[in-house]
Short mmCIF file of C-alpha atoms in Angstrom, two decimals:
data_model
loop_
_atom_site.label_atom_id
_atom_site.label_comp_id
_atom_site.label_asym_id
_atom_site.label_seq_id
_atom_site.Cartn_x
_atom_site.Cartn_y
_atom_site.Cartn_z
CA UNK A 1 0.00 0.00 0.00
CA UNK A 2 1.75 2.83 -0.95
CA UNK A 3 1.09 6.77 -1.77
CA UNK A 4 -2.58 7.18 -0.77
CA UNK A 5 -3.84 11.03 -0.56
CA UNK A 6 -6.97 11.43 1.19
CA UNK A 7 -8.48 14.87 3.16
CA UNK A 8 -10.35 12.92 5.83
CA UNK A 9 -10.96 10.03 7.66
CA UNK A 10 -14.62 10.41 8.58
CA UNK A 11 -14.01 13.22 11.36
CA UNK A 12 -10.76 12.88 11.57
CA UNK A 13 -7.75 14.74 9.30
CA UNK A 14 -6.01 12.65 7.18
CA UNK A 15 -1.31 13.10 7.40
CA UNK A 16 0.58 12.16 4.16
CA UNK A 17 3.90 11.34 5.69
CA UNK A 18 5.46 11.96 2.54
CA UNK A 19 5.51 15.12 2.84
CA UNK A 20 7.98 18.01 4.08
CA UNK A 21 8.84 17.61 7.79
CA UNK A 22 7.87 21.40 7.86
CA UNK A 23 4.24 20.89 6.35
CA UNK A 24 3.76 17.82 8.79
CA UNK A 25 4.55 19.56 11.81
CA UNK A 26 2.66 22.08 10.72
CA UNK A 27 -0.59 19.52 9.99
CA UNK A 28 -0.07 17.64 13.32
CA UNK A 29 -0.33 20.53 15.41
CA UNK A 30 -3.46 21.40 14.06
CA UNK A 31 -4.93 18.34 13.79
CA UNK A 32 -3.82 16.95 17.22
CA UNK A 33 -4.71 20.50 19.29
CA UNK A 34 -7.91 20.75 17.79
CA UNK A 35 -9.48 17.12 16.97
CA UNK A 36 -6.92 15.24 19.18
CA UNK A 37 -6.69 12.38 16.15
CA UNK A 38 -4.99 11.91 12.95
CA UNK A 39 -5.34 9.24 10.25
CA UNK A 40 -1.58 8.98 8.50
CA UNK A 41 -0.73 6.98 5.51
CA UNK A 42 2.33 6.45 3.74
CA UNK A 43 3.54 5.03 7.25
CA UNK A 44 5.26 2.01 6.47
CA UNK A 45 3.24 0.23 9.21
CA UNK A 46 -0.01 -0.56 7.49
CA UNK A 47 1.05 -3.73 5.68
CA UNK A 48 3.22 -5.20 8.54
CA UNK A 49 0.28 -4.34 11.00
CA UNK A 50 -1.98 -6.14 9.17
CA UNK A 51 0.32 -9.23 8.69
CA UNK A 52 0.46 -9.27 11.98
CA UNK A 53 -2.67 -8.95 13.35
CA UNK A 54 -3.74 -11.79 11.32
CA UNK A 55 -1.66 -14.16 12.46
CA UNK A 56 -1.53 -13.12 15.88
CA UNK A 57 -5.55 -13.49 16.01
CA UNK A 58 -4.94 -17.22 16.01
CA UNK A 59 -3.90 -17.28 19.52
CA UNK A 60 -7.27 -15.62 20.70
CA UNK A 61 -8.98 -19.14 19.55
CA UNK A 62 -7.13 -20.91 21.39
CA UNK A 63 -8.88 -23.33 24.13
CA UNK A 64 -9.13 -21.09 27.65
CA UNK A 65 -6.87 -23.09 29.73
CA UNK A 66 -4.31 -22.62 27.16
CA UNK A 67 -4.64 -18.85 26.57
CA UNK A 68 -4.58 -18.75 30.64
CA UNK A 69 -1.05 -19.58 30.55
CA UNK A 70 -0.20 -16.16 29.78
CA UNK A 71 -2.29 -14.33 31.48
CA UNK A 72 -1.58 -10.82 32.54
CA UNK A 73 -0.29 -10.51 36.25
CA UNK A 74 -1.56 -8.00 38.51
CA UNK A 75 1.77 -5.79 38.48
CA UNK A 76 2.41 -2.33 36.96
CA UNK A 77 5.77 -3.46 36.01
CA UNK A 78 4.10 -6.35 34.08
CA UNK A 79 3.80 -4.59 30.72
CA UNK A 80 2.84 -8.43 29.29
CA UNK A 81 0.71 -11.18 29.04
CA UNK A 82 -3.09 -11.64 28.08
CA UNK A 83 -6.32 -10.14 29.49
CA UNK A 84 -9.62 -11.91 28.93
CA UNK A 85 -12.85 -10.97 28.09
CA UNK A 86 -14.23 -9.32 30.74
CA UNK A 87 -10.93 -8.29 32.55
CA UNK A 88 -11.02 -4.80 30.77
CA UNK A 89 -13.34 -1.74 31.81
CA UNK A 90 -11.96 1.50 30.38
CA UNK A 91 -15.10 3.50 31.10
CA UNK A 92 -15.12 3.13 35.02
CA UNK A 93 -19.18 4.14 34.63
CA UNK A 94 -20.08 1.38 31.68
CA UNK A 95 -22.72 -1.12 32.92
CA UNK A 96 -20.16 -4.05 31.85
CA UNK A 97 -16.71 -4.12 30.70
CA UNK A 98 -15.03 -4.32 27.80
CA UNK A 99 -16.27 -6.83 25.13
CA UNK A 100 -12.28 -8.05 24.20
CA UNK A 101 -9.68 -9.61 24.53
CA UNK A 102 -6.24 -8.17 24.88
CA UNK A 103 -2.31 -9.74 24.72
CA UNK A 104 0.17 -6.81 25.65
CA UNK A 105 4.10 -7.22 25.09
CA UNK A 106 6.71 -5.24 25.58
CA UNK A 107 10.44 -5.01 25.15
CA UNK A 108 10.78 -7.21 28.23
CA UNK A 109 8.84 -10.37 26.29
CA UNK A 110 11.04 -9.84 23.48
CA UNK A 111 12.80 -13.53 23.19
CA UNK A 112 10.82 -15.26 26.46
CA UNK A 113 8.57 -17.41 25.09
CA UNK A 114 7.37 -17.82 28.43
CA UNK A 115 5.70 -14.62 28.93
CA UNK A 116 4.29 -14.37 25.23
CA UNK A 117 3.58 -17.31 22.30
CA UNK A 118 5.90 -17.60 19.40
CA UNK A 119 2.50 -16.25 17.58
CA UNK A 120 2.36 -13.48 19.56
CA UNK A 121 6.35 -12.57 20.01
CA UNK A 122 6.99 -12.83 16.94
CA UNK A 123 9.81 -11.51 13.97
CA UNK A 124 7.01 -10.26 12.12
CA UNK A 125 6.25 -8.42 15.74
CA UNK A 126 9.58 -6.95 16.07
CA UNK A 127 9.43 -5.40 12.97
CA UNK A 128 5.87 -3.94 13.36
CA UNK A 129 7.26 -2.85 16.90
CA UNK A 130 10.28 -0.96 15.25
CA UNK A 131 8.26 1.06 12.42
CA UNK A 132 5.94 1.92 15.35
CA UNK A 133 8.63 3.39 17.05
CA UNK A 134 10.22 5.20 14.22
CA UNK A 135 7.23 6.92 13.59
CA UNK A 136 5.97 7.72 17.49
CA UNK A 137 9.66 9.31 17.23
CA UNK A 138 9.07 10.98 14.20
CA UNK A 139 5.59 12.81 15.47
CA UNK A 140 7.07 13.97 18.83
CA UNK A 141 9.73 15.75 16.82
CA UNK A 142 7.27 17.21 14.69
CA UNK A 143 5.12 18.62 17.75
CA UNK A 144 8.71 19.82 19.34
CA UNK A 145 8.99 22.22 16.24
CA UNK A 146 5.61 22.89 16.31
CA UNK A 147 5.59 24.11 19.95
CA UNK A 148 8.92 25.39 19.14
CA UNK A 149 10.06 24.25 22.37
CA UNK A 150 14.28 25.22 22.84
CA UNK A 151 14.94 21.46 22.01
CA UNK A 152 12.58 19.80 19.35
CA UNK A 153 13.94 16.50 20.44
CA UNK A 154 13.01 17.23 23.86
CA UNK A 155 9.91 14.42 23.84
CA UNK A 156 11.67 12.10 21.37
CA UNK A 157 14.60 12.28 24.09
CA UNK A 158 11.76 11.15 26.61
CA UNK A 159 11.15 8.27 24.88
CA UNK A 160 13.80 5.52 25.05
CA UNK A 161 11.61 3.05 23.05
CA UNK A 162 14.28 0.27 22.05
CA UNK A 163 15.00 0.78 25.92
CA UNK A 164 13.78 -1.79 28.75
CA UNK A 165 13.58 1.04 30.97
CA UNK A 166 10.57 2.39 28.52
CA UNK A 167 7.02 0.65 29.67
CA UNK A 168 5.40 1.21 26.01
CA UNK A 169 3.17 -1.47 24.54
CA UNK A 170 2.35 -3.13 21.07
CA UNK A 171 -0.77 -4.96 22.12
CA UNK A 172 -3.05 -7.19 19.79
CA UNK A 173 -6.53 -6.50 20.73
CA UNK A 174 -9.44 -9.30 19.57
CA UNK A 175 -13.16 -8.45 19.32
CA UNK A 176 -15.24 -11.62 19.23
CA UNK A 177 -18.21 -12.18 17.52
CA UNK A 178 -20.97 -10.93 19.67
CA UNK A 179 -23.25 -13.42 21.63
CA UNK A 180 -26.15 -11.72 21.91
CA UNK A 181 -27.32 -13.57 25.52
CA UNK A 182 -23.92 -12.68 26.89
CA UNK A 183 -24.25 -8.81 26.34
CA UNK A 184 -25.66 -6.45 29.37
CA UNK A 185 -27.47 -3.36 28.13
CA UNK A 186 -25.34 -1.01 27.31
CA UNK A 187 -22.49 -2.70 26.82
CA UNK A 188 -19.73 -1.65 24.20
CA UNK A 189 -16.43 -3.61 22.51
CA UNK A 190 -14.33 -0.72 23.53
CA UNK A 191 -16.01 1.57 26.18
CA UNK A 192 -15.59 5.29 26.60
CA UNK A 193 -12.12 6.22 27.48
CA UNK A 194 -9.14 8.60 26.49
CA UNK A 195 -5.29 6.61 26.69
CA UNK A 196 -3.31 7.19 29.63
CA UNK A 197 0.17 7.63 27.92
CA UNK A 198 1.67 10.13 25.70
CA UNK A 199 0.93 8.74 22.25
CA UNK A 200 -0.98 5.80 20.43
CA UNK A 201 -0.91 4.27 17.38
CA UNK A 202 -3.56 2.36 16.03
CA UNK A 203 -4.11 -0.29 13.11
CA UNK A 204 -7.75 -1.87 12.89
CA UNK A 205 -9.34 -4.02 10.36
CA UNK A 206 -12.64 -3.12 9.84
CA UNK A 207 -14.70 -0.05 11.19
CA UNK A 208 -16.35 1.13 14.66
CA UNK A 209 -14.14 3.91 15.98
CA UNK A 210 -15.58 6.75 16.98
CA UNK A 211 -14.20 10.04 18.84
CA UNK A 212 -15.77 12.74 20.41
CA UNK A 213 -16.27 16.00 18.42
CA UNK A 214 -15.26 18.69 20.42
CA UNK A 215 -17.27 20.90 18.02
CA UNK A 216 -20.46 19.21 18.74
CA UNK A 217 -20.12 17.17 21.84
CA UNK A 218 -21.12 14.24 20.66
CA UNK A 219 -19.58 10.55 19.21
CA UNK A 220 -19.01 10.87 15.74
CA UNK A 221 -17.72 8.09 13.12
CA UNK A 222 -13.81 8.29 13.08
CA UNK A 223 -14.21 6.80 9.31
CA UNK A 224 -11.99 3.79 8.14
CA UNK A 225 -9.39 3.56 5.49
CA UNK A 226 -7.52 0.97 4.04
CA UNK A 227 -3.30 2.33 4.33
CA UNK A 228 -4.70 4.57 7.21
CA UNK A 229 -3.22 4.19 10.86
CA UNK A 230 -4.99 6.26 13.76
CA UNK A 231 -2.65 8.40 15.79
CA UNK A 232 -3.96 9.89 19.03
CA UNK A 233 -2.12 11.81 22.21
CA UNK A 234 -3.00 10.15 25.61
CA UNK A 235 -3.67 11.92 28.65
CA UNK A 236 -0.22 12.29 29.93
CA UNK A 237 0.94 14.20 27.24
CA UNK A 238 -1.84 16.76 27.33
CA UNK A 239 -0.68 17.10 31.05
CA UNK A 240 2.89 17.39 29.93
CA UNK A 241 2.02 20.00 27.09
CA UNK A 242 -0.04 22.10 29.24
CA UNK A 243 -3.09 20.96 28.00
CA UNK A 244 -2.29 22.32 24.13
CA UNK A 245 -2.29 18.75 23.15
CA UNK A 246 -5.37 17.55 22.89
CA UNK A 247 -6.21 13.80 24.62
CA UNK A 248 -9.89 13.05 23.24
CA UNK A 249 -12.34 10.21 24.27
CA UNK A 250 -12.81 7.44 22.22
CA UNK A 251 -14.90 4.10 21.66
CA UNK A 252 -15.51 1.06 20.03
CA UNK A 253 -19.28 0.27 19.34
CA UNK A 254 -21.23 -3.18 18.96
CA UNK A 255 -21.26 -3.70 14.91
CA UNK A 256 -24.85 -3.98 13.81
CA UNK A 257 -26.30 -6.76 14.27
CA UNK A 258 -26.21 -8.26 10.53
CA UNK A 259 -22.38 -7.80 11.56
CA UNK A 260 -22.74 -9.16 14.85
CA UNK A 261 -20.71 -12.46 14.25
CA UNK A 262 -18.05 -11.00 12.41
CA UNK A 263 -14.44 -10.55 14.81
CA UNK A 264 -12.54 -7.69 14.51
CA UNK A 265 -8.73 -6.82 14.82
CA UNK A 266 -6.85 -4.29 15.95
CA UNK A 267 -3.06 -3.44 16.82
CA UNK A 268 -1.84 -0.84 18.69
CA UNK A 269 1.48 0.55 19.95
CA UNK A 270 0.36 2.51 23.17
CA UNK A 271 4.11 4.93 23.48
CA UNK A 272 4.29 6.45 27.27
CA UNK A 273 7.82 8.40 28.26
CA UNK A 274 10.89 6.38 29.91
CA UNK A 275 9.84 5.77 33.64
CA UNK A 276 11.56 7.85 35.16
CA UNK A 277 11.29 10.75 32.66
CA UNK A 278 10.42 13.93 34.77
CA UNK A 279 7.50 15.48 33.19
CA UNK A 280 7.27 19.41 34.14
CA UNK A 281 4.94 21.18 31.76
CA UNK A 282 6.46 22.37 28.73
CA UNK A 283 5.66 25.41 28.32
CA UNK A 284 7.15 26.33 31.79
CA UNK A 285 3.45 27.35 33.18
CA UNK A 286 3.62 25.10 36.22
CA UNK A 287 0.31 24.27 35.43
CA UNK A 288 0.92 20.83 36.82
CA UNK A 289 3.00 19.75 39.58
CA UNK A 290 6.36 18.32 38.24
CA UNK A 291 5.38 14.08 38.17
CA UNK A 292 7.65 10.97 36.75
CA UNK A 293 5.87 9.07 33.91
CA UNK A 294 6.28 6.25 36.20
CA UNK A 295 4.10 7.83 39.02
CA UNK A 296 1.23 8.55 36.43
CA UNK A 297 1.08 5.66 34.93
CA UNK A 298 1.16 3.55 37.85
CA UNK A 299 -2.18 5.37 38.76
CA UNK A 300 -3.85 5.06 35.52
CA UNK A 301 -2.88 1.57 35.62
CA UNK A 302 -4.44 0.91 38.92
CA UNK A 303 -7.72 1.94 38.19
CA UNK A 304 -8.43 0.45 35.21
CA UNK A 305 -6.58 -3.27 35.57
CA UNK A 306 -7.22 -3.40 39.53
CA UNK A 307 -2.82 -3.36 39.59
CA UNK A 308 -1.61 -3.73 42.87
CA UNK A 309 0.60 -0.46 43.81
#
């Protein structure tokens, strides 16, 4: 998939990333202060993500006792291992949770096939992992020159990604097919929620995001495109900017229900700063008490996986 030009994604601008670093930093800044999303194409991470994803989904049909194996353990400094169905509530006011399944790996997994599955830890994950990172790299220069902070690489520098000491994830997450009796009122595939870290990437294979409109304060249809990878900034990097960033809610809805037993994939590289990166607002405002990323995290963590502290 190569050179596709779109304006929009549905609500959401659409980033060439062929173009000029000084018309993307430009185009990132807007979209990302205003909208708080960005579809980019001509990423490089499009094919591999799908690649991926579809051989990774293999493992979520796996019998229960053997998925269990790898299961997530209650630990911050677990960045690993599989959550299932039911273990995930990102709205903390949804009538249910989360109708998923997630495996989350890190830089720690890398190698131990005793924390993730050769399907999961994979070379065709390492190299999805590393054209993540290039471009998570890539946009927080591009938002250094476009805050035109005294060093551009400021964030990047943050952001030790090939770095053990860096908690970010590449997680595959798996949406059954609905089951109808199973389902509570209310309940979505992906509830309410805005990220905790500083910035996510995001590869899906069919439709159902939505974001909120700031404009009109409601859900609206985030669009779907084939080449396009969602880019979003998480809540700690609002904090971080000042709150010029923009960290917007987001969801996954039910598909309708001539859809309803249809699965659907998606792959995401959630970046968050080194650990013990010292996050004082960049503008120098003070408008948030100086924090670690570790400290943050370990919060956001807590509330929404029950992690003990």
């Amino acid at each position: 998939m190569s050179d596709l030009k779109y304006e929009r994604s549905g609500h959401v601008p659409v980033i060439d990333m062929n173009k000029s670093d000084e018309e993307l930093s430009v185009e990132f800044y807007e979209a990302l202060t205003t909208v708080g999303f960005a579809c980019i194409c001509n990423s490089g991470i499009w094919e591999l993500a799908k690649d991926y994803g579809r051989k990774a989904n293999s493992f979520f049909h796996l019998p229960y006792e053997e998925k269990k194996k790898y299961s997530k353990p209650n630990s911050y400094d677990c960045h690993y291992g599989w959550l299932a169905n039911g273990r995930v509530q990102l709205e903390e006011t949804a009538p249910a949770p989360d109708y998923k399944e997630v495996f989350h790996t890190n830089r720690i997994t890398e190698g131990d096939r005793t924390l993730a599955p050769p399907i999961i830890d994979s070379e065709e994950s390492r190299k999805l992992r590393a054209k993540f990172e290039e471009q998570a790299s890539r946009i927080l220069y591009l938002l250094g020159v476009a805050m035109k902070l005294k060093d551009p690489y400021q964030m990047v520098k943050a952001h030790s990604f090939t770095e053990k000491k860096n908690p970010s994830n590449q997680s595959v997450v798996w949406y059954p097919p609905v089951d109808k009796s199973l389902l509570v009122p209310g309940q979505l595939r992906c509830g309410e929620h805005s990220d905790f870290g500083s910035l996510t990437l995001l590869y899906s294979d069919a439709p159902g995001l939505q974001v909120m409109s700031r404009e009109l304060g409601e859900y609206v249809d985030a669009g779907f495109i084939e080449g396009g990878i969602y880019v979003n900034i998480g809540d700690m990097l609002q904090m971080w900017s000042g709150d010029v960033l923009i960290a917007t809610k987001h969801r996954v809805l039910l598909p309708e229900a001539k859809f309803l037993d249809k699965e659907r994939v998606s792959v995401a590289f959630f970046g968050h700063a080194d650990d013990e990166a010292l996050l004082e607002t960049l503008d120098g405002s003070n408008k948030y008490p100086p924090i670690t990323a570790r400290q943050y995290l370990r919060r956001r963590f807590s509330a929404t996986y029950g992690t003990e502290q």
